[in-house]
């Protein structure tokens, strides 16, 4: 009896997982309007009545699907805290950095970026899921803080915030197909280097550089005026 019951529970779990994944796929492809009981069941390869067996409303199904996906994403982000920082730091030269960035983008193709961006945006628009979306973003930020600190970056919190915003922008750019992937990798490295160097420059030096740039610009305009 016990093995049969366990088999039934496992089958039920697999069906529920299939429904959740199908709901996310439909949401990414067509938004919330594409997520219907019939469409989800068909995408999961299950009978039409299966969704109502597990979820009382389509809103409950979609909300649970987005939450489930984000929880898995958070777990993935947390696992990245154990990344080989010394190995990463050995790739600081320009050519190696671009090669490394290219390999990372290859592991997370544009379709993956589109999926994650769509899910987090969808959750952020739902008052009941907004806190989950915030947790996803802050978890990514916390992971970056740990990695940057282990890499010897002082006061990495602000830099981590900037990097999370940049990563979201890269996901949007890749979703739109603005650049070829090798070009995107080079631009990612350039932006990351700029952010890190800018972070390492103290406020006084940075302010003086901006003032010098301002003075140069004003002087240039003054020379060009009649």
Coordinates of C-alpha atoms in Angstrom, one line a residue, residues 3-132:
X3 CA 4.7 2.1 -2.4
X4 CA 1.5 2.6 -4.4
X5 CA 0.5 5.6 -2.3
X6 CA 4.0 7.1 -2.8
X7 CA 3.8 6.4 -6.6
X8 CA 0.4 8.2 -6.7
X9 CA 1.9 11.2 -4.7
X10 CA 4.8 11.4 -7.1
X11 CA 2.6 11.3 -10.1
X12 CA 0.5 14.0 -8.6
X13 CA 3.5 16.1 -7.9
X14 CA 4.8 15.7 -11.5
X15 CA 1.5 16.7 -12.9
X16 CA 1.3 19.8 -10.8
X17 CA 4.9 20.7 -11.7
X18 CA 4.0 20.3 -15.4
X19 CA 1.1 22.6 -15.0
X20 CA 3.2 25.3 -13.3
X21 CA 5.9 25.1 -16.0
X22 CA 3.3 25.2 -18.8
X23 CA 1.6 28.3 -17.2
X24 CA 5.0 30.1 -17.1
X25 CA 5.7 29.2 -20.7
X26 CA 2.3 30.6 -21.8
X27 CA 2.7 33.7 -19.7
X28 CA 6.1 34.4 -21.3
X29 CA 4.8 33.9 -24.8
X30 CA 1.5 35.7 -24.6
X31 CA 1.0 37.4 -21.2
X32 CA -1.6 36.6 -18.6
X33 CA -4.4 36.4 -21.3
X34 CA -2.7 33.4 -22.8
X35 CA -2.9 31.5 -19.5
X36 CA -6.3 29.7 -19.5
X37 CA -7.3 26.3 -17.9
X38 CA -7.6 24.7 -21.3
X39 CA -4.3 26.1 -22.7
X40 CA -2.3 25.2 -19.7
X41 CA -3.6 21.6 -19.6
X42 CA -2.9 21.2 -23.3
X43 CA 0.6 22.6 -23.0
X44 CA 1.3 20.2 -20.2
X45 CA -0.1 17.3 -22.1
X46 CA -2.8 16.6 -19.5
X47 CA -6.6 16.4 -19.6
X48 CA -8.5 19.7 -19.7
X49 CA -10.0 19.2 -16.2
X50 CA -6.6 18.7 -14.6
X51 CA -6.0 22.4 -13.8
X52 CA -9.2 22.8 -11.9
X53 CA -8.3 19.7 -9.8
X54 CA -5.2 21.4 -8.5
X55 CA -6.1 25.1 -8.7
X56 CA -9.5 26.6 -8.1
X57 CA -8.9 29.6 -10.3
X58 CA -6.7 30.5 -13.2
X59 CA -5.4 33.5 -11.1
X60 CA -4.3 31.1 -8.4
X61 CA -2.5 28.9 -11.0
X62 CA -0.7 31.8 -12.6
X63 CA 0.3 33.3 -9.2
X64 CA 1.6 29.9 -8.0
X65 CA 3.5 29.4 -11.3
X66 CA 5.3 32.7 -11.1
X67 CA 6.1 32.3 -7.5
X68 CA 7.4 28.7 -8.0
X69 CA 9.6 29.9 -10.9
X70 CA 11.0 32.8 -8.9
X71 CA 11.7 30.5 -5.9
X72 CA 13.8 28.2 -8.1
X73 CA 15.6 31.2 -9.6
X74 CA 16.4 32.5 -6.1
X75 CA 17.9 29.1 -5.2
X76 CA 20.0 29.2 -8.3
X77 CA 21.2 32.7 -7.4
X78 CA 22.1 31.6 -3.9
X79 CA 24.2 28.7 -5.2
X80 CA 26.3 31.2 -7.2
X81 CA 27.7 32.6 -4.0
X82 CA 30.1 29.6 -4.0
X83 CA 31.6 30.7 -7.4
X84 CA 35.4 30.4 -7.8
X85 CA 36.3 34.0 -7.2
X86 CA 40.0 33.4 -7.6
X87 CA 39.4 31.7 -10.9
X88 CA 37.3 34.7 -12.1
X89 CA 39.9 37.2 -11.0
X90 CA 42.5 35.3 -13.1
X91 CA 40.4 36.4 -16.2
X92 CA 40.8 40.1 -15.6
X93 CA 42.6 40.8 -18.9
X94 CA 40.4 42.1 -21.6
X95 CA 40.5 39.1 -24.0
X96 CA 40.0 36.6 -21.2
X97 CA 37.1 38.6 -19.8
X98 CA 35.3 38.7 -23.0
X99 CA 35.8 35.0 -23.5
X100 CA 34.5 34.4 -20.0
X101 CA 31.4 36.6 -20.6
X102 CA 30.7 34.8 -23.9
X103 CA 30.7 31.5 -22.1
X104 CA 28.3 32.8 -19.4
X105 CA 25.9 34.2 -22.0
X106 CA 26.1 30.8 -23.9
X107 CA 25.0 29.1 -20.7
X108 CA 22.0 31.5 -20.3
X109 CA 20.7 32.1 -23.9
X110 CA 18.4 35.0 -24.8
X111 CA 15.4 32.8 -24.3
X112 CA 16.4 32.2 -20.7
X113 CA 16.9 35.9 -20.1
X114 CA 13.5 36.6 -21.7
X115 CA 11.8 34.1 -19.5
X116 CA 13.3 35.3 -16.3
X117 CA 12.7 39.0 -17.1
X118 CA 9.1 38.3 -18.0
X119 CA 8.4 36.3 -14.9
X120 CA 9.9 38.9 -12.5
X121 CA 8.1 41.8 -14.2
X122 CA 4.8 39.8 -14.1
X123 CA 5.3 39.2 -10.4
X124 CA 6.2 42.8 -9.7
X125 CA 2.9 43.9 -11.2
X126 CA 0.9 41.6 -8.9
X127 CA 0.5 43.1 -5.4
X128 CA 0.5 39.6 -3.8
X129 CA 3.7 38.7 -5.6
X130 CA 5.5 42.0 -5.5
X131 CA 7.5 41.0 -2.4
X132 CA 8.6 37.8 -4.1

